[in-house]
Amino acid sequence: MAANPQKPVLKVLLCSPRGFCAGVVRAIESVERALAIYGAPVYVRHEIVHNRYVVESLKAKGAIFVEDLAEIPDSGAPVIFSAHGVPRAIPEEATRRQLLAFDATCPLVTKVHREAEIHFRREREIVLIGHAGHPEVIGTMGQLPAGSITLVQTIDDAKTFTPRDECKLAYVTQTTLSVEDTAAMVEVLKRRFPQIVGPHKEDICYATTNRQEAVKRVAPVVDALIVVGAPNSSNSQRLKEVAERAGCPRAFLVQRAADIEWQALDAVATLGVTAGASAPEVLVEEVLGALAERYALDIETVSAAEEGMFFPLPRPLREEQAAE
Ligand code: SF4
């Protein structure tokens, strides 16, 4: 992009990949598809993905977001479970109430649920590396009876965890963690319990890994980095942390352009920009537009990986689509 002499020049390193992953696209399309097939309202348990813009857009189309199935009347309207996954008790309750339920849990989260089940059937005690309170962690722990899974959140937790039987031990992880932090915790567990069983291929998903990798490439050469994403989005928070650890002096998480602290960018000559997996590209464009109002932007894309991942819609929604 040509520099405008009227404005100060700002070099922007735009991370790629950034923003929506295949699991988020599938979850949002599930709600849109259900709205198209059944009409409004379509109930969604929890934010379908952690992004206010996405949630408000779907609300405007007729989605109603609830945290508890008890909030849904027996009206025949469908309910969709969010991309983060749900404890087993939720689909069971939906079945009991004969709700028309669709599960938009990301297939990569479901894969972790299945791993945990296999470990449980093999009578292994399970360590889940993740963050307490995150819906994905609640969903994964809720796949199995209480007490089957122990949450490990920090290196200290990994150092002090005492298994019932270290010969019958396994671990799984949340999909949206810091790759390096998780590797460090796994290393501690493996050192202490050499027989611990883990995933064949790590549980941190391709989208989290690739977005962190792109941030690691730009972090050492930028003065600051903007992560477009929500405060309750785990992978967005991790991008901010990864940037700071990889040498970026300051990283900011913004939901929209209105959140940018312009004074903080005063001395910035080179700015990194990325977006969490639940942040739509339209919000990145909004941020770039706001930057372009103040600076002559010189934008360069820094690519860490090509992504072609695609997850088909939940089967019933797919079949309804095919029948049209
Ligand atoms: S961030 Fe990863 S696990 Fe989460 S929805 Fe996207 S692809 Fe699935």
Short mmCIF file of N, CA and C in Angstrom, two decimals, residues 10 96 105 108 131 215 240 296 311:
data_model
loop_
_atom_site.label_atom_id
_atom_site.label_comp_id
_atom_site.label_asym_id
_atom_site.label_seq_id
_atom_site.Cartn_x
_atom_site.Cartn_y
_atom_site.Cartn_z
N LEU A 10 2.66 3.77 9.24
CA LEU A 10 2.63 2.67 10.20
C LEU A 10 2.78 1.37 9.41
N ARG A 96 -34.47 -36.04 27.48
CA ARG A 96 -35.56 -36.24 28.44
C ARG A 96 -36.71 -35.27 28.16
N THR A 105 -20.68 -28.80 18.89
CA THR A 105 -19.34 -28.98 19.48
C THR A 105 -18.32 -29.20 18.38
N LEU A 108 -12.96 -31.33 17.00
CA LEU A 108 -11.66 -31.51 17.66
C LEU A 108 -11.82 -31.51 19.19
N HIS A 131 -7.98 -24.70 31.73
CA HIS A 131 -8.30 -23.58 32.63
C HIS A 131 -9.67 -23.79 33.27
N VAL A 215 1.93 -15.47 15.29
CA VAL A 215 2.23 -14.41 16.26
C VAL A 215 3.70 -14.49 16.69
N LYS A 240 -2.30 -13.14 22.94
CA LYS A 240 -1.72 -11.97 23.61
C LYS A 240 -0.51 -12.40 24.44
N ALA A 296 -0.74 6.24 7.49
CA ALA A 296 -0.57 5.68 6.14
C ALA A 296 -0.04 4.26 6.34
N PHE A 311 -15.14 -28.64 8.39
CA PHE A 311 -15.95 -29.62 9.11
C PHE A 311 -17.39 -29.52 8.62
#
